[in-house]
Short mmCIF file of C-alpha atoms in Angstrom, two decimals:
data_model
loop_
_atom_site.label_atom_id
_atom_site.label_comp_id
_atom_site.label_asym_id
_atom_site.label_seq_id
_atom_site.Cartn_x
_atom_site.Cartn_y
_atom_site.Cartn_z
CA MET A 187 -24.83 -11.36 -4.53
CA SER A 188 -22.18 -10.80 -1.87
CA HIS A 189 -23.99 -12.79 0.79
CA ASP A 190 -24.53 -15.68 -1.62
CA ALA A 191 -20.83 -15.65 -2.54
CA GLU A 192 -19.78 -15.55 1.11
CA ARG A 193 -22.15 -18.39 2.04
CA HIS A 194 -20.89 -20.47 -0.87
CA ALA A 195 -17.28 -19.81 0.16
CA LEU A 196 -18.02 -20.72 3.79
CA ASP A 197 -19.70 -23.94 2.69
CA LEU A 198 -16.63 -24.89 0.62
CA ALA A 199 -14.31 -24.10 3.52
CA GLY A 200 -16.34 -26.30 5.85
CA ARG A 201 -16.28 -29.15 3.37
CA VAL A 202 -12.48 -28.97 3.16
CA VAL A 203 -12.18 -29.05 6.97
CA ASP A 204 -14.39 -32.15 7.03
CA LEU A 205 -12.25 -33.80 4.35
CA VAL A 206 -9.10 -33.21 6.41
CA ARG A 207 -10.73 -34.88 9.41
CA ARG A 208 -11.83 -37.84 7.29
CA LEU A 209 -8.58 -38.32 5.37
CA GLY A 210 -6.07 -37.17 7.98
CA GLY A 211 -7.65 -38.53 11.12
CA PRO A 212 -9.03 -36.75 14.21
CA GLY A 213 -5.60 -35.37 15.17
CA ALA A 214 -5.10 -33.46 11.93
CA GLU A 215 -5.63 -29.70 12.19
CA ALA A 216 -6.73 -27.59 9.26
CA GLU A 217 -7.42 -23.98 8.36
CA VAL A 218 -9.02 -23.00 5.06
CA VAL A 219 -9.59 -19.73 3.21
CA VAL A 220 -11.88 -19.74 0.18
CA THR A 221 -11.93 -16.61 -1.98
CA ARG A 222 -14.13 -15.73 -4.91
CA SER A 223 -12.58 -12.90 -6.92
CA GLU A 224 -13.64 -10.63 -9.76
CA LEU A 225 -10.58 -8.76 -11.04
CA ALA A 226 -10.57 -6.47 -14.09
CA LEU A 227 -7.92 -4.25 -15.68
CA THR A 228 -8.03 -1.74 -18.53
CA ARG A 229 -4.60 -0.69 -19.83
CA PHE A 230 -3.77 2.19 -22.13
CA ALA A 231 -0.59 3.27 -23.95
CA ASN A 232 0.11 5.88 -26.63
CA SER A 233 -3.21 7.40 -25.51
CA PHE A 234 -5.21 4.34 -26.64
CA ILE A 235 -6.71 1.42 -24.75
CA HIS A 236 -4.75 -1.62 -25.86
CA GLN A 237 -5.87 -4.25 -23.35
CA ASN A 238 -8.91 -5.10 -21.28
CA VAL A 239 -8.70 -8.25 -19.19
CA ALA A 240 -10.91 -9.76 -16.53
CA GLU A 241 -10.57 -12.81 -14.32
CA SER A 242 -13.30 -14.49 -12.31
CA GLY A 243 -12.53 -17.48 -10.14
CA VAL A 244 -12.57 -19.27 -6.83
CA GLY A 245 -9.41 -20.15 -4.95
CA VAL A 246 -8.95 -22.48 -1.97
CA ARG A 247 -5.95 -22.17 0.34
CA LEU A 248 -5.37 -24.94 2.90
CA ARG A 249 -2.86 -25.33 5.70
CA VAL A 250 -2.67 -28.59 7.66
CA HIS A 251 -0.78 -29.65 10.77
CA ALA A 252 -0.56 -33.41 11.31
CA ASP A 253 1.78 -35.47 13.47
CA GLY A 254 3.75 -32.36 14.41
CA ARG A 255 4.39 -31.31 10.81
CA THR A 256 2.90 -28.44 8.79
CA ALA A 257 2.24 -28.00 5.07
CA ALA A 258 0.11 -25.76 2.88
CA GLY A 259 -1.40 -25.95 -0.56
CA SER A 260 -3.87 -24.22 -2.82
CA GLY A 261 -6.13 -24.98 -5.73
CA SER A 262 -8.92 -23.66 -7.91
CA VAL A 263 -10.83 -26.86 -8.69
CA VAL A 264 -13.76 -26.91 -6.28
CA THR A 265 -15.46 -30.10 -7.39
CA PRO A 266 -15.59 -32.92 -4.79
CA ASP A 267 -12.71 -34.66 -6.54
CA GLY A 268 -10.72 -31.43 -6.77
CA LEU A 269 -11.12 -30.65 -3.07
CA ALA A 270 -10.21 -34.21 -2.09
CA ALA A 271 -7.08 -34.03 -4.25
CA LEU A 272 -6.06 -30.77 -2.58
CA VAL A 273 -6.43 -32.29 0.88
CA GLU A 274 -4.49 -35.42 -0.08
CA ARG A 275 -1.64 -33.33 -1.52
CA ALA A 276 -1.41 -31.20 1.62
CA LEU A 277 -1.43 -34.21 3.95
CA THR A 278 1.20 -35.98 1.84
CA ALA A 279 3.38 -32.86 1.89
CA ALA A 280 3.02 -32.61 5.68
CA ARG A 281 4.32 -36.15 6.11
CA LEU A 282 7.44 -35.20 4.14
CA CYS A 283 8.09 -31.94 5.97
CA PRO A 284 10.42 -31.62 8.96
CA PRO A 285 8.84 -31.33 12.42
CA ASP A 286 7.38 -27.91 13.24
CA PRO A 287 7.93 -27.32 16.97
CA ALA A 288 6.92 -23.64 16.61
CA TRP A 289 3.41 -24.46 15.35
CA PRO A 290 1.24 -21.90 17.17
CA GLY A 291 -2.03 -23.80 16.94
CA LEU A 292 -5.28 -22.75 15.33
CA THR A 293 -7.21 -19.55 15.96
CA PRO A 294 -9.92 -20.32 18.52
CA PRO A 295 -13.53 -19.27 17.90
CA ALA A 296 -13.78 -15.50 18.29
CA SER A 297 -15.68 -12.59 16.83
CA VAL A 298 -14.21 -10.55 13.99
CA PRO A 299 -14.94 -6.89 13.23
CA ALA A 300 -17.95 -5.92 11.17
CA VAL A 301 -17.32 -5.83 7.44
CA PRO A 302 -16.70 -2.28 6.17
CA ALA A 303 -19.09 -1.00 3.54
CA TRP A 304 -18.18 -2.02 0.01
CA ASP A 305 -19.51 -0.75 -3.29
CA GLU A 306 -21.30 -3.23 -5.54
CA ALA A 307 -21.03 -0.92 -8.55
CA THR A 308 -17.24 -1.03 -8.19
CA ALA A 309 -17.13 -4.77 -7.60
CA PHE A 310 -18.94 -5.56 -10.82
CA ALA A 311 -18.01 -2.56 -12.96
CA GLU A 312 -18.29 -2.97 -16.72
CA PRO A 313 -15.35 -2.36 -19.07
CA ASP A 314 -17.08 0.78 -20.41
CA GLU A 315 -16.97 2.32 -16.92
CA ARG A 316 -13.21 1.93 -16.72
CA ALA A 317 -12.86 3.10 -20.32
CA GLU A 318 -14.76 6.30 -19.48
CA ARG A 319 -12.08 7.19 -16.97
CA VAL A 320 -9.32 6.39 -19.41
CA ARG A 321 -11.00 8.59 -22.04
CA ALA A 322 -11.24 11.45 -19.54
CA PHE A 323 -7.58 11.02 -18.58
CA VAL A 324 -6.43 11.06 -22.21
CA ALA A 325 -8.60 14.07 -23.06
CA ALA A 326 -7.23 15.98 -20.07
CA VAL A 327 -3.58 15.59 -21.07
CA GLY A 328 -4.23 17.87 -24.04
CA GLY A 329 -2.36 16.05 -26.77
CA LEU A 330 0.48 14.62 -24.69
CA GLU A 331 1.15 10.90 -24.78
CA ALA A 332 -0.68 9.05 -22.01
CA ALA A 333 -0.27 5.56 -20.58
CA GLY A 334 -1.45 3.67 -17.51
CA TYR A 335 -4.31 1.57 -16.21
CA CYS A 336 -7.65 1.59 -14.46
CA ARG A 337 -8.56 -1.48 -12.43
CA THR A 338 -11.36 -2.80 -10.24
CA ALA A 339 -11.30 -5.69 -7.79
CA TYR A 340 -13.82 -7.61 -5.70
CA ARG A 341 -13.21 -10.44 -3.25
CA ALA A 342 -15.70 -12.44 -1.20
CA ALA A 343 -13.92 -14.71 1.25
CA ALA A 344 -14.64 -17.16 4.04
CA PHE A 345 -12.48 -18.84 6.66
CA ALA A 346 -12.97 -22.05 8.63
CA ASN A 347 -10.72 -24.22 10.78
CA SER A 348 -11.00 -27.48 12.67
CA ALA A 349 -11.12 -25.62 16.00
CA GLY A 350 -14.62 -24.43 15.09
CA HIS A 351 -13.75 -20.86 14.11
CA SER A 352 -15.24 -19.28 11.00
CA ALA A 353 -15.50 -15.82 9.43
CA GLN A 354 -16.59 -14.24 6.20
CA GLY A 355 -16.55 -10.90 4.41
CA SER A 356 -16.28 -9.01 1.13
CA ALA A 357 -14.26 -6.08 -0.19
CA ALA A 358 -14.03 -3.99 -3.35
CA GLU A 359 -11.68 -1.29 -4.58
CA ALA A 360 -10.68 0.67 -7.66
CA ALA A 361 -7.39 2.26 -8.69
CA MET A 362 -6.01 4.38 -11.50
CA ASP A 363 -2.37 5.06 -12.33
CA GLY A 364 -1.32 7.11 -15.33
CA ILE A 365 1.49 9.16 -16.79
CA ALA A 366 1.56 11.94 -19.35
CA ARG A 367 4.67 12.50 -21.46
CA ALA A 368 5.90 15.81 -22.86
CA GLY A 369 8.97 14.99 -24.92
CA ALA A 370 11.30 13.23 -22.49
CA ALA A 371 9.47 14.49 -19.39
CA ASP A 372 6.83 12.50 -17.54
CA GLY A 373 4.21 13.47 -15.00
CA VAL A 374 2.29 10.97 -12.86
CA ALA A 375 -1.05 10.76 -11.07
CA ARG A 376 -2.23 7.80 -8.99
CA LEU A 377 -5.18 7.14 -6.73
CA CYS A 378 -6.85 4.18 -5.02
CA ALA A 379 -10.45 4.40 -3.75
CA ASP A 380 -13.22 2.26 -2.33
CA ARG A 381 -15.52 3.38 -5.16
CA LEU A 382 -14.83 3.60 -8.86
CA ALA A 383 -17.06 6.66 -8.89
CA ASN A 384 -14.44 8.47 -6.79
CA LEU A 385 -11.78 8.14 -9.49
CA ASP A 386 -11.84 11.29 -11.61
CA GLY A 387 -9.91 10.47 -14.77
CA ALA A 388 -9.96 14.08 -15.95
CA ALA A 389 -8.51 15.40 -12.69
CA LEU A 390 -5.80 12.74 -12.69
CA GLY A 391 -4.96 13.41 -16.33
CA HIS A 392 -4.77 17.15 -15.69
CA ARG A 393 -2.39 16.58 -12.80
CA ALA A 394 -0.14 14.26 -14.80
CA ALA A 395 -0.03 16.59 -17.81
CA THR A 396 0.68 19.70 -15.76
CA LYS A 397 3.52 17.93 -13.98
CA ALA A 398 4.95 16.68 -17.29
CA ARG A 399 4.91 20.13 -18.88
CA ALA A 400 6.61 21.58 -15.82
CA ALA A 401 9.36 18.94 -16.03
CA VAL A 402 10.65 19.74 -19.52
CA ALA A 403 14.23 20.98 -20.08
CA PRO A 404 15.62 19.83 -16.73
CA VAL A 405 19.03 20.96 -15.51
CA GLU A 406 21.54 18.78 -13.72
CA LEU A 407 22.43 19.52 -10.10
CA PRO A 408 25.34 18.07 -8.14
CA PRO A 409 24.62 15.24 -5.68
CA GLY A 410 24.41 16.07 -2.02
CA ARG A 411 22.04 16.41 0.91
CA TYR A 412 19.03 18.55 0.05
CA GLU A 413 15.96 19.55 1.98
CA VAL A 414 13.00 17.92 0.21
CA VAL A 415 9.27 17.88 -0.13
CA LEU A 416 8.20 14.38 -1.11
CA GLU A 417 4.82 14.12 -2.81
CA PRO A 418 2.43 11.24 -1.96
CA ALA A 419 3.69 8.92 -4.72
CA ALA A 420 7.20 9.18 -3.27
CA VAL A 421 6.02 8.83 0.33
CA ALA A 422 4.21 5.62 -0.62
CA ASP A 423 7.61 4.01 -1.29
CA LEU A 424 8.72 4.89 2.24
CA LEU A 425 5.57 3.31 3.69
CA HIS A 426 5.96 0.18 1.56
CA ASN A 427 9.54 -0.37 2.72
CA PHE A 428 8.70 0.41 6.34
CA ALA A 429 6.01 -2.29 6.15
CA VAL A 430 8.06 -5.00 4.45
CA TRP A 431 11.37 -4.51 6.24
CA GLY A 432 10.69 -2.58 9.42
CA PHE A 433 7.36 -3.48 11.03
CA ASN A 434 7.55 -7.13 10.01
CA GLY A 435 7.25 -9.38 13.08
CA LYS A 436 9.48 -12.12 11.69
CA ARG A 437 12.29 -9.74 10.76
CA PHE A 438 11.91 -8.09 14.17
CA ALA A 439 12.29 -11.47 15.91
CA GLU A 440 15.36 -12.20 13.78
CA ARG A 441 16.86 -8.79 14.69
CA GLN A 442 16.82 -7.73 11.06
CA SER A 443 14.50 -4.78 11.65
CA PHE A 444 15.27 -1.26 12.80
CA ALA A 445 12.14 -1.25 14.99
CA GLU A 446 12.67 -0.83 18.74
CA PRO A 447 9.34 -0.65 20.56
CA GLY A 448 9.36 1.96 23.29
CA VAL A 449 12.07 4.06 21.62
CA ALA A 450 11.45 7.48 20.03
CA GLN A 451 12.88 6.55 16.63
CA PHE A 452 10.86 9.05 14.58
CA ASP A 453 10.11 12.74 14.74
CA PRO A 454 7.30 13.55 17.22
CA ALA A 455 5.20 14.71 14.26
CA VAL A 456 5.02 11.14 12.89
CA THR A 457 2.26 8.66 13.63
CA LEU A 458 2.01 5.43 11.62
CA VAL A 459 -1.12 3.28 11.76
CA ASP A 460 -1.89 0.12 9.84
CA ASP A 461 -5.63 0.39 9.25
CA PRO A 462 -6.91 -2.50 7.11
CA LEU A 463 -10.53 -1.60 7.74
CA GLY A 464 -9.96 2.11 7.09
CA GLY A 465 -11.15 1.27 3.59
CA SER A 466 -13.09 -1.59 2.09
CA GLY A 467 -11.23 -4.66 3.29
CA LEU A 468 -11.67 -8.21 4.53
CA PRO A 469 -12.19 -8.34 8.31
CA PHE A 470 -9.91 -11.33 8.96
CA ASP A 471 -6.44 -12.54 7.98
CA ALA A 472 -5.23 -15.86 6.56
CA GLU A 473 -5.46 -17.49 10.02
CA GLY A 474 -8.94 -16.14 10.74
CA THR A 475 -7.75 -13.53 13.23
CA GLY A 476 -9.79 -10.33 13.17
CA ARG A 477 -8.09 -7.39 11.46
CA ARG A 478 -8.09 -4.10 13.36
CA ALA A 479 -6.19 -0.83 13.32
CA LEU A 480 -2.70 -1.23 14.76
CA THR A 481 -0.65 1.80 15.78
CA LEU A 482 3.00 1.16 14.93
CA VAL A 483 4.42 4.60 15.70
CA ASP A 484 2.71 6.99 18.10
CA ALA A 485 3.93 10.60 18.02
CA GLY A 486 7.43 9.46 17.08
CA THR A 487 7.72 6.46 19.40
CA THR A 488 7.71 2.96 17.92
CA VAL A 489 5.08 0.98 19.83
CA ALA A 490 4.41 -2.24 17.85
CA VAL A 491 5.23 -4.47 14.91
CA ALA A 492 2.88 -6.72 12.92
CA HIS A 493 2.48 -10.37 13.92
CA ASP A 494 0.76 -13.52 12.79
CA ARG A 495 0.18 -16.35 15.26
CA ARG A 496 3.64 -17.81 14.77
CA SER A 497 5.67 -14.63 15.22
CA GLY A 498 3.29 -13.39 17.91
CA ALA A 499 3.80 -16.57 19.93
CA GLN A 500 7.56 -16.20 19.63
CA ALA A 501 7.32 -12.58 20.79
CA GLY A 502 4.86 -13.41 23.56
CA THR A 503 2.33 -10.88 22.27
CA GLY A 504 -0.09 -12.86 20.09
CA SER A 505 -1.30 -12.17 16.57
CA THR A 506 -2.15 -8.66 15.40
CA GLY A 507 -4.17 -9.99 12.45
CA HIS A 508 -1.41 -9.91 9.84
CA ALA A 509 -1.15 -13.53 8.70
CA GLU A 510 -0.78 -13.94 4.96
CA PRO A 511 0.29 -16.68 2.57
CA GLY A 512 4.05 -17.06 2.69
CA ALA A 513 4.40 -15.31 6.06
CA ALA A 514 6.31 -18.27 7.50
CA THR A 515 9.05 -17.40 4.99
CA PHE A 516 8.71 -13.66 4.43
CA GLY A 517 7.04 -12.59 7.66
CA PRO A 518 3.77 -10.79 8.46
CA THR A 519 3.65 -7.28 7.03
CA PRO A 520 1.27 -4.33 7.36
CA GLY A 521 -0.49 -3.65 4.08
CA ASN A 522 -2.53 -0.52 4.73
CA LEU A 523 -0.20 2.02 6.32
CA ARG A 524 -1.34 5.56 7.01
CA LEU A 525 1.14 8.31 7.83
CA THR A 526 -0.32 11.20 9.77
CA GLY A 527 0.93 14.13 11.77
CA PRO A 528 -0.33 15.08 15.23
CA GLY A 529 -3.91 13.93 15.62
CA GLY A 530 -3.31 10.43 14.26
CA VAL A 531 -6.04 8.58 12.40
CA ALA A 532 -8.56 11.35 12.95
CA ALA A 533 -6.51 13.61 10.71
CA ALA A 534 -6.89 11.27 7.76
CA GLY A 535 -10.11 12.72 6.38
CA SER A 536 -9.51 11.47 2.86
CA ALA A 537 -8.93 7.86 3.86
CA ARG A 538 -12.00 6.66 1.98
CA GLY A 539 -11.46 8.95 -0.99
CA THR A 540 -14.31 11.23 0.04
CA GLY A 541 -12.86 14.28 -1.64
CA ASP A 542 -12.93 16.35 1.53
CA PRO A 543 -11.34 19.80 1.22
CA VAL A 544 -7.68 19.89 2.08
CA ALA A 545 -6.45 21.64 5.18
CA SER A 546 -3.16 23.26 5.98
CA PRO A 547 -0.30 20.87 6.63
CA THR A 548 1.17 20.38 10.06
CA VAL A 549 4.65 21.44 11.02
CA ALA A 550 6.74 19.38 13.37
CA GLY A 551 5.74 21.55 16.29
CA GLY A 552 2.13 20.46 15.89
CA GLY A 553 0.32 23.55 14.53
CA PRO A 554 -0.71 24.61 11.04
CA MET A 555 1.95 26.25 8.96
CA ASP A 556 1.96 29.99 9.16
CA GLY A 557 4.20 32.68 7.81
CA PRO A 558 5.31 31.88 4.27
CA GLY A 559 3.45 28.59 4.28
CA ALA A 560 0.03 30.17 4.76
CA SER A 561 -0.04 32.23 1.57
CA VAL A 562 1.55 30.64 -1.43
CA GLY A 563 3.31 31.65 -4.47
CA PRO A 564 3.30 33.83 -7.52
CA ALA A 565 0.43 35.55 -9.24
CA GLY A 566 -1.51 33.37 -11.61
CA GLY A 567 -2.04 30.61 -9.07
CA VAL A 568 -5.35 28.81 -8.68
CA GLU A 569 -7.69 28.71 -5.74
CA THR A 570 -8.13 25.24 -4.21
CA PRO A 571 -11.03 23.80 -2.17
CA GLY A 572 -8.93 24.25 0.96
CA GLY A 573 -8.87 28.00 0.48
CA LEU A 574 -5.13 28.23 -0.21
CA GLU A 575 -3.81 29.60 -3.46
CA THR A 576 -1.41 27.27 -5.23
CA PRO A 577 1.16 28.39 -7.79
CA GLY A 578 1.23 27.19 -11.33
CA GLY A 579 3.82 24.71 -12.54
CA PRO A 580 4.49 21.49 -10.66
CA VAL A 581 2.63 22.34 -7.43
CA LEU A 582 -1.02 21.38 -7.81
CA ASP A 583 -2.48 21.18 -4.31
CA ALA A 584 -2.58 23.49 -1.34
CA GLU A 585 -0.87 21.20 1.12
CA THR A 586 2.18 20.63 -1.09
CA ALA A 587 2.24 24.34 -1.88
CA ALA A 588 2.39 25.24 1.80
CA LEU A 589 5.19 22.78 2.43
CA VAL A 590 7.18 24.01 -0.57
CA ALA A 591 6.66 27.65 0.45
CA GLY A 592 8.56 27.02 3.66
CA MET A 593 11.73 25.86 1.85
CA GLU A 594 14.47 28.38 1.27
CA ARG A 595 16.35 25.98 -1.01
CA GLY A 596 15.58 22.35 -1.68
CA LEU A 597 13.94 19.86 -4.02
CA LEU A 598 10.36 18.89 -4.78
CA VAL A 599 10.26 15.16 -5.58
CA SER A 600 7.26 13.52 -7.26
CA ASP A 601 8.10 9.84 -7.17
CA LEU A 602 10.67 7.21 -6.16
CA TRP A 603 11.24 3.87 -7.83
CA TYR A 604 13.63 0.98 -8.39
CA THR A 605 14.34 1.06 -4.66
CA ARG A 606 16.53 -1.70 -3.24
CA VAL A 607 17.56 -2.41 0.35
CA LEU A 608 21.28 -2.17 1.10
CA ASP A 609 21.05 -2.82 4.85
CA THR A 610 17.90 -4.20 6.47
CA LYS A 611 18.83 -3.33 10.04
CA SER A 612 19.16 0.40 9.40
CA LEU A 613 16.88 0.26 6.33
CA VAL A 614 19.36 2.00 4.07
CA ILE A 615 17.81 2.05 0.61
CA THR A 616 19.09 3.10 -2.77
CA GLY A 617 16.83 4.10 -5.62
CA LEU A 618 15.97 6.67 -8.26
CA THR A 619 13.67 9.64 -8.60
CA ARG A 620 11.25 9.76 -11.52
CA ASN A 621 8.26 11.65 -12.94
CA GLY A 622 9.59 15.05 -11.99
CA VAL A 623 12.07 16.78 -9.67
CA TRP A 624 12.24 20.56 -9.22
CA LEU A 625 14.65 22.96 -7.56
CA VAL A 626 12.91 25.19 -5.03
CA GLU A 627 14.34 28.58 -4.11
CA GLY A 628 12.66 31.06 -1.81
CA GLY A 629 9.63 28.81 -1.50
CA VAL A 630 9.01 28.67 -5.26
CA PRO A 631 9.89 25.88 -7.76
CA VAL A 632 12.21 27.63 -10.21
CA ARG A 633 13.35 24.90 -12.62
CA ALA A 634 13.06 21.23 -13.41
CA VAL A 635 15.98 19.03 -12.37
CA ARG A 636 17.29 15.81 -13.91
CA ASP A 637 16.72 12.62 -11.96
CA PHE A 638 18.94 11.60 -9.06
CA ARG A 639 20.07 8.36 -7.49
CA PHE A 640 19.73 8.43 -3.72
CA THR A 641 21.03 6.34 -0.83
CA GLU A 642 19.17 7.01 2.39
CA SER A 643 18.18 5.41 5.68
CA TYR A 644 14.40 5.80 5.65
CA PRO A 645 14.02 5.78 9.46
CA ARG A 646 16.81 8.33 9.85
CA ALA A 647 15.22 10.61 7.24
CA LEU A 648 12.08 10.70 9.42
CA GLY A 649 14.01 10.71 12.71
CA PRO A 650 13.69 13.17 15.60
CA GLY A 651 14.02 16.73 14.32
CA ALA A 652 14.04 15.66 10.66
CA VAL A 653 10.36 16.16 9.77
CA LEU A 654 9.53 19.77 8.97
CA GLY A 655 5.95 19.33 7.83
CA ILE A 656 3.27 16.73 7.04
CA GLY A 657 0.16 17.18 4.93
CA ARG A 658 -3.03 16.58 6.88
CA HIS A 659 -4.92 14.64 4.20
CA PRO A 660 -3.19 11.58 2.71
CA ALA A 661 -3.75 10.57 -0.89
CA ARG A 662 -4.32 6.83 -1.02
CA GLN A 663 -1.72 5.31 -3.32
CA PRO A 664 -2.34 1.90 -4.93
CA ASP A 665 0.03 -1.01 -4.63
CA ARG A 666 0.67 -3.65 -7.26
CA VAL A 667 -1.70 -5.95 -5.37
CA ASP A 668 -5.34 -5.07 -4.77
CA GLY A 669 -6.25 -4.72 -1.12
CA VAL A 670 -2.84 -3.19 -0.34
CA TRP A 671 -2.58 0.61 -0.27
CA TRP A 672 -0.63 3.41 1.32
CA ASP A 673 -2.27 6.55 2.72
CA ALA A 674 0.51 9.00 1.95
CA PRO A 675 0.51 12.75 2.58
CA ALA A 676 3.05 15.21 1.22
CA LEU A 677 6.08 15.29 3.51
CA ARG A 678 8.77 17.92 4.10
CA LEU A 679 12.10 16.58 5.37
CA ALA A 680 15.20 18.40 6.54
CA ALA A 681 17.55 16.32 4.38
CA TRP A 682 17.66 13.57 1.77
CA ASN A 683 20.93 12.06 0.58
CA PHE A 684 21.28 12.19 -3.22
CA THR A 685 24.37 10.22 -4.19
CA GLY A 686 24.41 10.47 -7.98
CA GLY A 687 23.02 12.56 -10.80
CA ALA A 688 21.99 11.76 -14.32
CA SER A 689 25.64 11.55 -15.34
CA GLY A 690 26.51 9.05 -12.61
#
């Protein structure tokens, strides 16, 4: 079915290119992306499924450059008349646009990477299969209120341009995001995977419920700078903001980014890689450029930012395969960031959601944690697949347990949200904690804490000497948009600036 969908999409893309030549003349340039999508979402609230929606369709996105002017358009009517109307609208818009002297030209014919494996059972999952995971999640919360979603997505896409370049590929993914509520306390569990079969609703529900129960009766602490362990859901917010505001080639060219290639801006323990084919993903971007892993930070040193053809031409480096619709306005951004400690991509054993056993986290010096981080916490803990005992309460995996065990006094933070940028150049961000915060004393979480507001420079928080430990196995966190995800490990930082408590 995938190959048929890809061939159909490639045929449509070629027809649109031919229409541009016929209607716009031999000098008109065109690039076309045709995408067939199967998107499905099952939502639940108050521990019941209340919505199941699915969307199946074909979309055509066209960009034309004619007489020195550029315009783009899109449509979903793929009849001959519908395609002709799309081309006519785009050409008319181009005539009305101002000249585009920075037009970088079309991607020349070139090979693209092989398509990563994708799971047909996920791509065309039935509603009952998503409902099974919701049922398991709700059963696992043990009577608490549960809410969230389970979604699946499939895309088969093809690219063609008037320079003779073409490419095609398919991708599928699944994601689940849920909370459990105990009174006024919430616990969260999220996961994104290449295969729906790798989403364990019961395990996610158990995690959310355990976190919620551990978060009841929180106390209020004064604002200030605290040592923290950020769990993967919180780290995902850092990666998202690094991608949008920091490693964005357009913002870098406009000097609105903190990124300085060649400068050691991060702790030596930090490596950041954008790896679009580290999971099921399309092998080309919106301009037909092949997508490949791009190291942005190597052992603390910033080495690259993401580019499309336009920003790459301005920077003199070329495209890195990050073109996307709207990039001329918002800039090209990485969408599949992985944070790892020493060892880089090779350390990311759970990138495809394989369920590999967890290993000890890495401290900033490069070795596994020892001392208090090697043997965790009070009696009554549970043995994990990684061989480390984890305490009860809010700490549910060995890597987070080892990081927490090394803190004399600090905070364990589950999640960040409502984050807003105050200064793009230094990437100072303000936001709130949610879904659980705990005071840690002597390496043990001792009580739940009410939510904080924070104001922090994300690059500074991960700067030289600031990273005290990184989990070795990221948990892939879903984004709002399918195909975008963040491979986020637990992260121990020397300080985080909390500027307000629950009372203001």
